[in-house]
mmCIF file of C-alpha atoms in Angstrom:
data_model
loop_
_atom_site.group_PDB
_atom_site.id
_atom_site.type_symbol
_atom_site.label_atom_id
_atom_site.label_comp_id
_atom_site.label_asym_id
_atom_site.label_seq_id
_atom_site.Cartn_x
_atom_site.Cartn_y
_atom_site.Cartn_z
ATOM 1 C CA UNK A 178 -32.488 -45.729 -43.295
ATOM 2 C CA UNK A 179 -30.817 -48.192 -45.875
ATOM 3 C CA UNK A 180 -29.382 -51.790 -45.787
ATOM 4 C CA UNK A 181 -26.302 -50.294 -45.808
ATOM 5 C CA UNK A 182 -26.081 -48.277 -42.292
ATOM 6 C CA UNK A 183 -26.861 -51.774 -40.780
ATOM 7 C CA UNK A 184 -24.495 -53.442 -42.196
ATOM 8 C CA UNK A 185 -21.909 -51.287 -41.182
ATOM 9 C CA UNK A 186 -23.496 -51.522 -37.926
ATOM 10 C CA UNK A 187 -23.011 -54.934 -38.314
ATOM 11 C CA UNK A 188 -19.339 -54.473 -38.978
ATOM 12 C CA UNK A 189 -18.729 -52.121 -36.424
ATOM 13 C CA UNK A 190 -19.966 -55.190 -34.090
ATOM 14 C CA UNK A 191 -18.064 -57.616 -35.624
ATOM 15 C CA UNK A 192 -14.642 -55.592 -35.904
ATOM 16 C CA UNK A 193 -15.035 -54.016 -32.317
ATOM 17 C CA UNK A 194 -12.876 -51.025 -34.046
ATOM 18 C CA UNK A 195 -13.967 -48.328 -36.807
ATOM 19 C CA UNK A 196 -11.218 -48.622 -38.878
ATOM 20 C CA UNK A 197 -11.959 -52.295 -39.736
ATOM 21 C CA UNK A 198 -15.437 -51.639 -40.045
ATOM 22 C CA UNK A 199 -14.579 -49.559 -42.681
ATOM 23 C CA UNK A 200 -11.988 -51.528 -44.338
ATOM 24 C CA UNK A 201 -14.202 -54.557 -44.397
ATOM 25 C CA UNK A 202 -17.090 -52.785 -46.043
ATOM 26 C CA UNK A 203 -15.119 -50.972 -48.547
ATOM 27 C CA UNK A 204 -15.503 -47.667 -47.358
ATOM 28 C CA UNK A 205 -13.213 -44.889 -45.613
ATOM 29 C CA UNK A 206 -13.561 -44.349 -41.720
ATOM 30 C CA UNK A 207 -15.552 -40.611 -42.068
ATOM 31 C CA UNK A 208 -18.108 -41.939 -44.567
ATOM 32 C CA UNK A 209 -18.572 -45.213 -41.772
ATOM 33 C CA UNK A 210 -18.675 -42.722 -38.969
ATOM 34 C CA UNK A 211 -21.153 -40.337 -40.711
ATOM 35 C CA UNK A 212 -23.246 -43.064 -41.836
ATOM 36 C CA UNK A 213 -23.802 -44.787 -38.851
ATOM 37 C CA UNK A 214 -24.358 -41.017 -36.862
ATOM 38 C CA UNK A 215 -27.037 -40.287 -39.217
ATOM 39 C CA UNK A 216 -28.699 -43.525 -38.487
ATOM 40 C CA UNK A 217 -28.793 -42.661 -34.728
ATOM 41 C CA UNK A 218 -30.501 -39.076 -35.853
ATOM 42 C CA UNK A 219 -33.107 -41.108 -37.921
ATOM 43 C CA UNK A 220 -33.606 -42.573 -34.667
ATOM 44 C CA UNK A 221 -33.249 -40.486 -32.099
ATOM 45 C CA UNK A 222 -30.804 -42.722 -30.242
ATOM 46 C CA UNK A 223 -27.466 -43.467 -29.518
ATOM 47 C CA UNK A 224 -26.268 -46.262 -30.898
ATOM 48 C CA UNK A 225 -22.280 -46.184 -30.058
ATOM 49 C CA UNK A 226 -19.918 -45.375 -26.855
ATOM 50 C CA UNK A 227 -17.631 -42.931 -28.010
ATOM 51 C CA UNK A 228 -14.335 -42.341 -26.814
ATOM 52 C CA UNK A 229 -11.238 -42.279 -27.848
ATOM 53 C CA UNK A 230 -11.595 -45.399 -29.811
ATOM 54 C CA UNK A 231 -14.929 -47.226 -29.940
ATOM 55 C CA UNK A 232 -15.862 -48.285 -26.574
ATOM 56 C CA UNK A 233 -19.289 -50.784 -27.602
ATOM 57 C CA UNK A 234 -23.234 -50.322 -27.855
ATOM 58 C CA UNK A 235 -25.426 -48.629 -25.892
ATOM 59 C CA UNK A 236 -27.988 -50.470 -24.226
ATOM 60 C CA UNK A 237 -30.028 -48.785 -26.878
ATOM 61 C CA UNK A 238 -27.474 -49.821 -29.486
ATOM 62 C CA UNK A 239 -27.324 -53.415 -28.537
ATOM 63 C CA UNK A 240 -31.230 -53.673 -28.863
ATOM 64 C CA UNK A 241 -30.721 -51.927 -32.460
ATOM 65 C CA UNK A 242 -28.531 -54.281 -33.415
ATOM 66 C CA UNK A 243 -30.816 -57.526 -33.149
ATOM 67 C CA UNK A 244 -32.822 -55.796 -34.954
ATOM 68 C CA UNK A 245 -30.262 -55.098 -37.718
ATOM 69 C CA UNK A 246 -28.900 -58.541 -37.370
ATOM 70 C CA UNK A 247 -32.747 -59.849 -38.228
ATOM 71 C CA UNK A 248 -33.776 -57.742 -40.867
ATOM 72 C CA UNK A 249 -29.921 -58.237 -42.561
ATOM 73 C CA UNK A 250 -30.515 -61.799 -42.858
ATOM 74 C CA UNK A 251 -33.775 -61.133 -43.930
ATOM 75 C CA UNK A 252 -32.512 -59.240 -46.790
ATOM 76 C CA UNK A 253 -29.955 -61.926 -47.823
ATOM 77 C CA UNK A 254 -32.774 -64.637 -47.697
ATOM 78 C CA UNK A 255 -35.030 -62.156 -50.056
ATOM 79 C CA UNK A 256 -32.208 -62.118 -52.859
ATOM 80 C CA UNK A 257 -31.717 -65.713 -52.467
ATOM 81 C CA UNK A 258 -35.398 -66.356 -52.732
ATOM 82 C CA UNK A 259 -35.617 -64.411 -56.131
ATOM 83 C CA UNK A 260 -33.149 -66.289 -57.424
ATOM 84 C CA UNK A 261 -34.550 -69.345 -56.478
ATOM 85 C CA UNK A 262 -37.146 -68.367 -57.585
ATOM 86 C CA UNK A 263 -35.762 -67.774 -61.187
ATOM 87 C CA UNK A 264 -34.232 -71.455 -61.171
ATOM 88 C CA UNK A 265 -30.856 -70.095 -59.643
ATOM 89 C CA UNK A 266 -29.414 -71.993 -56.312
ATOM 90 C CA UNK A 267 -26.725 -68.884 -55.285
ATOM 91 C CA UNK A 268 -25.898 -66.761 -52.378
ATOM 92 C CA UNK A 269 -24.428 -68.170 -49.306
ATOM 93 C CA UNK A 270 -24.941 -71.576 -46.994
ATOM 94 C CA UNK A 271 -24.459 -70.618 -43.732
ATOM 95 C CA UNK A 272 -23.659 -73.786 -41.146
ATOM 96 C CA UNK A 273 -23.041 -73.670 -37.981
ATOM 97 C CA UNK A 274 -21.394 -77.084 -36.520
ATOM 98 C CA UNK A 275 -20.600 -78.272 -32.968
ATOM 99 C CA UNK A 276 -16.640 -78.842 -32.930
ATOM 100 C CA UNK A 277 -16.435 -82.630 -32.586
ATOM 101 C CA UNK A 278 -19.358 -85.072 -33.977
ATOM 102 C CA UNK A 279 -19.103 -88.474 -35.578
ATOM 103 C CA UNK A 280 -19.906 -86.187 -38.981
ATOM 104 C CA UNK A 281 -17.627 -84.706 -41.811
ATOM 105 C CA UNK A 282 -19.460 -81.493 -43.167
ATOM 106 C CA UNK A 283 -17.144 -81.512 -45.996
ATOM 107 C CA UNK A 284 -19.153 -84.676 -47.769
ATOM 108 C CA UNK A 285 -22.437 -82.969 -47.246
ATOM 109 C CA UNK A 286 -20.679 -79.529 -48.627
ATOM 110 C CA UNK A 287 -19.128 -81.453 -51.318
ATOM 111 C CA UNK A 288 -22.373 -82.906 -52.852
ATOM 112 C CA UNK A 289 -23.963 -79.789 -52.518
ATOM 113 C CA UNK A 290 -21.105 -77.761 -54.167
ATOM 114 C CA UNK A 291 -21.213 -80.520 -57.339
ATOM 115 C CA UNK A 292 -24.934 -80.066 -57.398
ATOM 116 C CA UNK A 293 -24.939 -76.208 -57.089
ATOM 117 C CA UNK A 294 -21.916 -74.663 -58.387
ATOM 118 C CA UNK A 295 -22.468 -70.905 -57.737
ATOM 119 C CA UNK A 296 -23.299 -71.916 -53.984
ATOM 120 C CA UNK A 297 -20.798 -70.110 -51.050
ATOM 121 C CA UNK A 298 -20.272 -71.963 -47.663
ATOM 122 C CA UNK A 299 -19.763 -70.755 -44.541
ATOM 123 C CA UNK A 300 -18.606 -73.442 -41.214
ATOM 124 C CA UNK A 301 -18.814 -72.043 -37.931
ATOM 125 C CA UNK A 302 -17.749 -73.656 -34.942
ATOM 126 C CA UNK A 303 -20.201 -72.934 -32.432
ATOM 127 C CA UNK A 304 -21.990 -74.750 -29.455
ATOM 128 C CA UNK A 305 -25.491 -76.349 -29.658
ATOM 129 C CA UNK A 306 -27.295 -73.276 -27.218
ATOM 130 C CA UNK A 307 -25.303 -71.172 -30.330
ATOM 131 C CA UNK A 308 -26.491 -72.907 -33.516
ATOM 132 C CA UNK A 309 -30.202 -73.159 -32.323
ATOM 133 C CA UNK A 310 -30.244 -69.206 -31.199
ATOM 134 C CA UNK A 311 -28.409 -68.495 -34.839
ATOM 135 C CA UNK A 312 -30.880 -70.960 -37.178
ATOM 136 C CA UNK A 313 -33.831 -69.629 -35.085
ATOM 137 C CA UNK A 314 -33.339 -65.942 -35.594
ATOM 138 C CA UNK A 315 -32.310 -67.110 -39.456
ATOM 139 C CA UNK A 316 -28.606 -65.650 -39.242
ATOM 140 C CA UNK A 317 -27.934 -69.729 -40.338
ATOM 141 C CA UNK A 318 -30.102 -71.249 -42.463
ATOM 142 C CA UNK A 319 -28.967 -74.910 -40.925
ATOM 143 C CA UNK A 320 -27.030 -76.237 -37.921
ATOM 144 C CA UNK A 321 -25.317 -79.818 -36.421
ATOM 145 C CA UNK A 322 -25.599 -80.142 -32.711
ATOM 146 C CA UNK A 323 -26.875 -81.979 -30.054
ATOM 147 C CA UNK A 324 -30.409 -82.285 -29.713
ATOM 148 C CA UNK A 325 -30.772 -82.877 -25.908
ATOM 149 C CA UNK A 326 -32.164 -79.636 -25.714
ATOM 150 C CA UNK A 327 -33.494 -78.672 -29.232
ATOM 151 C CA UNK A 328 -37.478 -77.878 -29.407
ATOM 152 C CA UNK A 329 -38.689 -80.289 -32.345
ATOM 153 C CA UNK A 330 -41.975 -77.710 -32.439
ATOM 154 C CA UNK A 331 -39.394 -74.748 -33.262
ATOM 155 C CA UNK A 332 -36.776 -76.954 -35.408
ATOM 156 C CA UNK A 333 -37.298 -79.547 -38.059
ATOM 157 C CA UNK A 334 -34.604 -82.254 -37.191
ATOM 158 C CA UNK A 335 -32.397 -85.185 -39.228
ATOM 159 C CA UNK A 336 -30.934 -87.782 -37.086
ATOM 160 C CA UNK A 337 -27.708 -88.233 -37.616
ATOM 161 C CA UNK A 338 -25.299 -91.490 -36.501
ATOM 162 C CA UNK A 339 -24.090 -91.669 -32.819
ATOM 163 C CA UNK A 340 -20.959 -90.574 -32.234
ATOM 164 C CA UNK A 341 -18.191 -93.299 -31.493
ATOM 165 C CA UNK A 342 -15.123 -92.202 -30.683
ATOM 166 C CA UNK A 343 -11.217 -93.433 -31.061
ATOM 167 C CA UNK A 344 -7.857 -92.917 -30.606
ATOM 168 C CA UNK A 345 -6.464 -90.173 -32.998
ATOM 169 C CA UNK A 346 -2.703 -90.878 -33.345
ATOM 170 C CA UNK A 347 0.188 -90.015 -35.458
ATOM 171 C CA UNK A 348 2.458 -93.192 -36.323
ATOM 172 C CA UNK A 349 5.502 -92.181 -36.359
ATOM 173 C CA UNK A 350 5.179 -91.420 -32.910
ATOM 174 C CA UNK A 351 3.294 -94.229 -31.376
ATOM 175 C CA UNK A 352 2.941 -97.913 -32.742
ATOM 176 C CA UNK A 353 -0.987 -99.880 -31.732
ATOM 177 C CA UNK A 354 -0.833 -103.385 -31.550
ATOM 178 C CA UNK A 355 -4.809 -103.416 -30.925
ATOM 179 C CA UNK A 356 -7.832 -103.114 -33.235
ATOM 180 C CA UNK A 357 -9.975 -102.295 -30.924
ATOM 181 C CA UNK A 358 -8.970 -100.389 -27.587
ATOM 182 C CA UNK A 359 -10.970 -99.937 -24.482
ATOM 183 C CA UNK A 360 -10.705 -96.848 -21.992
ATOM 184 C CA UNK A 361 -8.358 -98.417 -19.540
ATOM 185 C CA UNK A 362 -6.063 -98.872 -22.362
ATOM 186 C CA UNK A 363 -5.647 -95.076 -22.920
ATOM 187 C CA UNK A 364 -3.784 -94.495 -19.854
ATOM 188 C CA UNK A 365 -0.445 -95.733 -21.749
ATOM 189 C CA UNK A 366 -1.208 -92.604 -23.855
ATOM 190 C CA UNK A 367 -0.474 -89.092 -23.148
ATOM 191 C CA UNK A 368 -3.431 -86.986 -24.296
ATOM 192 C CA UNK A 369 -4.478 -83.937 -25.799
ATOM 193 C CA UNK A 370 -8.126 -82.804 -24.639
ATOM 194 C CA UNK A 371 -10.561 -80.239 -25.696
ATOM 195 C CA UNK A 372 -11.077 -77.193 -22.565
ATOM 196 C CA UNK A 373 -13.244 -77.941 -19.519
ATOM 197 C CA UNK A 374 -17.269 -76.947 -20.175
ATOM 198 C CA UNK A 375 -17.101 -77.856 -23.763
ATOM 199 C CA UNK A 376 -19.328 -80.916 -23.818
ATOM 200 C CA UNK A 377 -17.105 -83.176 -25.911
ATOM 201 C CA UNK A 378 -14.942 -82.968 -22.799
ATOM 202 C CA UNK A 379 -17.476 -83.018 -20.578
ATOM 203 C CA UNK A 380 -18.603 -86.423 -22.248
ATOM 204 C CA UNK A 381 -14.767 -87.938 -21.926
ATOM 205 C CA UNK A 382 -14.332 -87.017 -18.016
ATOM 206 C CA UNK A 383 -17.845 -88.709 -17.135
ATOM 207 C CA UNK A 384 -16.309 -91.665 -19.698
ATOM 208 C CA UNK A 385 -13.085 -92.074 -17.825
ATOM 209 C CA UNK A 386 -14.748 -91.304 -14.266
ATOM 210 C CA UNK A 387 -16.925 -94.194 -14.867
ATOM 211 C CA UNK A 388 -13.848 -96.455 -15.930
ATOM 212 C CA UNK A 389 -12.462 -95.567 -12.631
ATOM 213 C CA UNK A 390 -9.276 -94.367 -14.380
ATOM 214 C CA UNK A 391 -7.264 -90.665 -14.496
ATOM 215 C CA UNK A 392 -5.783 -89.787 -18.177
ATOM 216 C CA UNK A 393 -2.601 -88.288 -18.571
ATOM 217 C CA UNK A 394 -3.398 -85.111 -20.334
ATOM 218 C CA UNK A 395 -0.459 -83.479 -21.505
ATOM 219 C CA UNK A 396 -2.202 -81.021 -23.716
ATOM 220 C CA UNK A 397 -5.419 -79.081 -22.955
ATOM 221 C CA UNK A 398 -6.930 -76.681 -26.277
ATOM 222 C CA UNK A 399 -10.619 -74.858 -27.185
ATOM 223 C CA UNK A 400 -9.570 -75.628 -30.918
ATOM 224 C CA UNK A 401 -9.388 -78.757 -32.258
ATOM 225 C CA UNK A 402 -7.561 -77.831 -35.121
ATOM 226 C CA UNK A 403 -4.330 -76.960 -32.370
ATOM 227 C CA UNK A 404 -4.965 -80.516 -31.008
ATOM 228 C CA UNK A 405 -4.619 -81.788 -34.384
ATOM 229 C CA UNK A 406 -1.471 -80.058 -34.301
ATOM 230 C CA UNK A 407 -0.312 -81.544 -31.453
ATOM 231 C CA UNK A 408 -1.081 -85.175 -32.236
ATOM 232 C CA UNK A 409 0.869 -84.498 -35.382
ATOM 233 C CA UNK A 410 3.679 -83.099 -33.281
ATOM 234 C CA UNK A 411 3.864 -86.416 -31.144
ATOM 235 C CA UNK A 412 3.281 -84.185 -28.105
ATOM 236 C CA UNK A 413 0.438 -86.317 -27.684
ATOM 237 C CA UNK A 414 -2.892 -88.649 -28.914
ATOM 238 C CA UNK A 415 -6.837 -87.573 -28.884
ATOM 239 C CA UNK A 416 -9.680 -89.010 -28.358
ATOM 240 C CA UNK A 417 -11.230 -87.997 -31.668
ATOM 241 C CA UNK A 418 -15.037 -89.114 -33.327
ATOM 242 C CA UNK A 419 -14.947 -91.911 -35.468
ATOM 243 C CA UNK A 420 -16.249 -90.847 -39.127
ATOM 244 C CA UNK A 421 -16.064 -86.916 -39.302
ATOM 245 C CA UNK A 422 -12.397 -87.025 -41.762
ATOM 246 C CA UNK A 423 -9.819 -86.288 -39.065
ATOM 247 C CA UNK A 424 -7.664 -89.137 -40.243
ATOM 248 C CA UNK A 425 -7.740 -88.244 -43.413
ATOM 249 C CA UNK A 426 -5.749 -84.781 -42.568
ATOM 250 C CA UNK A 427 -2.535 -86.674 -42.849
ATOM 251 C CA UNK A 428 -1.105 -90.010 -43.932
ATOM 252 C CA UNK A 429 0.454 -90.876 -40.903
ATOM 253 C CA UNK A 430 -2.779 -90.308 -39.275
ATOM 254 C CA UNK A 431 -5.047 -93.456 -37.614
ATOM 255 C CA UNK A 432 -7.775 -93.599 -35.559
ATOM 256 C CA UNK A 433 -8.471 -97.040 -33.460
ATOM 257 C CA UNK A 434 -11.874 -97.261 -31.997
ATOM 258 C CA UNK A 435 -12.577 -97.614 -28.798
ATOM 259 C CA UNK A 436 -14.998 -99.987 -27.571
ATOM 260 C CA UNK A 437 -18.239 -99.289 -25.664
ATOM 261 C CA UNK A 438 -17.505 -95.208 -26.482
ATOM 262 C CA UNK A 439 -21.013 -93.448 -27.520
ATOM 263 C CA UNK A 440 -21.666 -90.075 -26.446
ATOM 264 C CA UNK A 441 -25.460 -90.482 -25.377
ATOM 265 C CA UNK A 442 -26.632 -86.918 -26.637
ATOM 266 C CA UNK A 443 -27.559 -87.440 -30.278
ATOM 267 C CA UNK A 444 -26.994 -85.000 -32.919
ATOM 268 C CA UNK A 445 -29.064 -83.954 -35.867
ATOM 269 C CA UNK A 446 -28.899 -81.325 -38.810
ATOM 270 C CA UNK A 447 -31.426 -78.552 -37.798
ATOM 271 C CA UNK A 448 -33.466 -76.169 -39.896
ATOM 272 C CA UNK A 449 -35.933 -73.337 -38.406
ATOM 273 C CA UNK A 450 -39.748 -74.469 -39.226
ATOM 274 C CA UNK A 451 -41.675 -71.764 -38.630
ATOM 275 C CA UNK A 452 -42.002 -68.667 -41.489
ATOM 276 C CA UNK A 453 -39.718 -67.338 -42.755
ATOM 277 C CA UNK A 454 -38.087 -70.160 -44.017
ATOM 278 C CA UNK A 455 -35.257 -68.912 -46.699
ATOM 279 C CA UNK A 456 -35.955 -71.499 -49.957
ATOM 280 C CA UNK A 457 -32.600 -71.795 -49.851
ATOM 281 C CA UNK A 458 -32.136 -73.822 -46.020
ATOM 282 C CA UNK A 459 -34.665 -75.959 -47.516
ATOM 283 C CA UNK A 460 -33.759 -77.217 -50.991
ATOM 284 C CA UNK A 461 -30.381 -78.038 -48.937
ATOM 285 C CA UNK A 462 -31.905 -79.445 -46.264
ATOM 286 C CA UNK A 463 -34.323 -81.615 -48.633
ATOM 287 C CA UNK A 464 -30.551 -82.763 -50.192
ATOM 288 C CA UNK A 465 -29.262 -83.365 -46.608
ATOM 289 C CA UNK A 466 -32.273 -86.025 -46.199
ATOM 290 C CA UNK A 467 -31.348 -87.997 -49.048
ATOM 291 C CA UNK A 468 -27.746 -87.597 -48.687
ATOM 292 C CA UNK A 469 -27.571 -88.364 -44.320
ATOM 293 C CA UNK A 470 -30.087 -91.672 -45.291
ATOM 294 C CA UNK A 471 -27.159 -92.806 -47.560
ATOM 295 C CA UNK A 472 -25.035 -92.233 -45.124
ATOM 296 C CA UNK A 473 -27.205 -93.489 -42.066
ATOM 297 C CA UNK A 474 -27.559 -96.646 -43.776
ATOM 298 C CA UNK A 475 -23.721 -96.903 -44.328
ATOM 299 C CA UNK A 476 -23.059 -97.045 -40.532
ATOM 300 C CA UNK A 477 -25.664 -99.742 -40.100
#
């Protein structure tokens, strides 16, 4: 067995097809194939449902393959650790982010990319339940999400600000003669929401339930990035977090607050605590501390 079979194991799950296994690890179909047969012979299971086309894991498989995921990312946080080690911050951040938090990743990223140059990023959009399963079996070395449920004995935590929210509006399409708006105001609007059972939205119906009012939601999405879209379309506005760089996307873009508009779950940066800990999640979550009490203080 070598690091290799699992990650084209690892492909193979990713992919859901052989060919693209193969393409994404640089290899040809047959020497995938082979490899990952002669890794079920080592072990004396199989792995794969074959058909005609791949088909998914055995039960077998899919056990194998949290195992693969584990020691993987164990392997990545060994060759970061040497070269940490040797005075060398490389290798790759991985951060996984709820999608909408009074947060932009991109000035934490930033720093961190001026400050380590040879650094890689990866920004996943994932829910909290997601980033606390991924940082806690170390396939991210650091998360944002809400904390209602986060284990402080499991996670090491930075607070981050509350988010406050606004009205996210192109304007060229729709003129605010207000500062400040409140919720009963944003049934003028038509709006663009994030899917039912993500808990952004789940925050904004118990917001407008409580104002006694019914939006007009013209445009319903499980990507903020098409909701963007659609606010700079003029099909519609979004209730959007304050602070996190969304009105910086575009010129025309402005974001009014909304008054009295917290979402009560607060969110935090998260890092595993118990061993392993890759030396890499924690000189960037050291920099995270300094850089979040800047920016704490700044919302103050």
């Amino acid at each position: 067995m070598d690091i290799k079979q699992l990650k084209y194991l690892i492909a193979l799950d990713q992919t859901r097809h052989f060919g693209k296994a193969a393409a994404q690890c640089n290899i040809t179909q047959p020497t995938l194939s082979m490899r990952i047969r002669g890794l079920e012979e080592e072990l004396g299971l199989v792995l794969i449902v074959r058909g005609q086309r791949f088909e998914g894991f055995t039960p077998e498989g899919e056990r194998i393959l949290a195992w693969a995921r584990a020691l993987l990312a164990a392997h990545d946080g060994l060759q970061a650790e040497a070269a940490l080690c040797k005075g060398q911050v490389v290798g790759e951040l991985r951060l996984g982010m709820v999608p909408l938090a009074s947060v932009d990743p991109m000035i934490f990223i930033r720093q961190l990319t001026q400050k380590y140059p040879e650094l890689k990023f990866s920004l996943y959009s994932m829910s909290s339940e997601q980033i606390a399963e991924g940082v806690n079996s170390n396939q991210l070395e650091l998360g944002i999400c809400y904390l209602n449920n986060i284990n402080t004995s499991v996670f090491d935590v930075i607070q981050l600000p509350k988010t406050k929210m606004g009205l996210l509006h192109d304007t060229r399409r729709f003129q605010l003669d207000k500062r400040t708006l409140t919720w009963q105001d944003l049934v003028n609007f038509p709006l663009g929401f994030l899917s039912k059972g993500m808990h952004y939205r789940d925050h904004m119906d118990v917001s407008f339930k409580s104002a006694g009012i019914t939006p007009d939601y013209v445009f319903e999405s499980d990507s903020t990035f098409q909701i963007i879209q659609a606010v700079e379309s003029g099909i519609c506005c979004a209730v959007m977090p304050l602070n996190n760089g969304l009105e910086n996307l575009n010129s025309h873009f402005l974001i009014t607050p909304i008054s009295d508009s917290n979402i009560d779950a607060p969110i935090g940066l998260i890092m595993r605590k118990q061993e392993p800990v890759s030396s890499l999640a924690l000189r960037c979550f050291t920099d995270a501390q300094e850089i979040y009490t800047v920016e704490n203080e700044s919302y103050e």
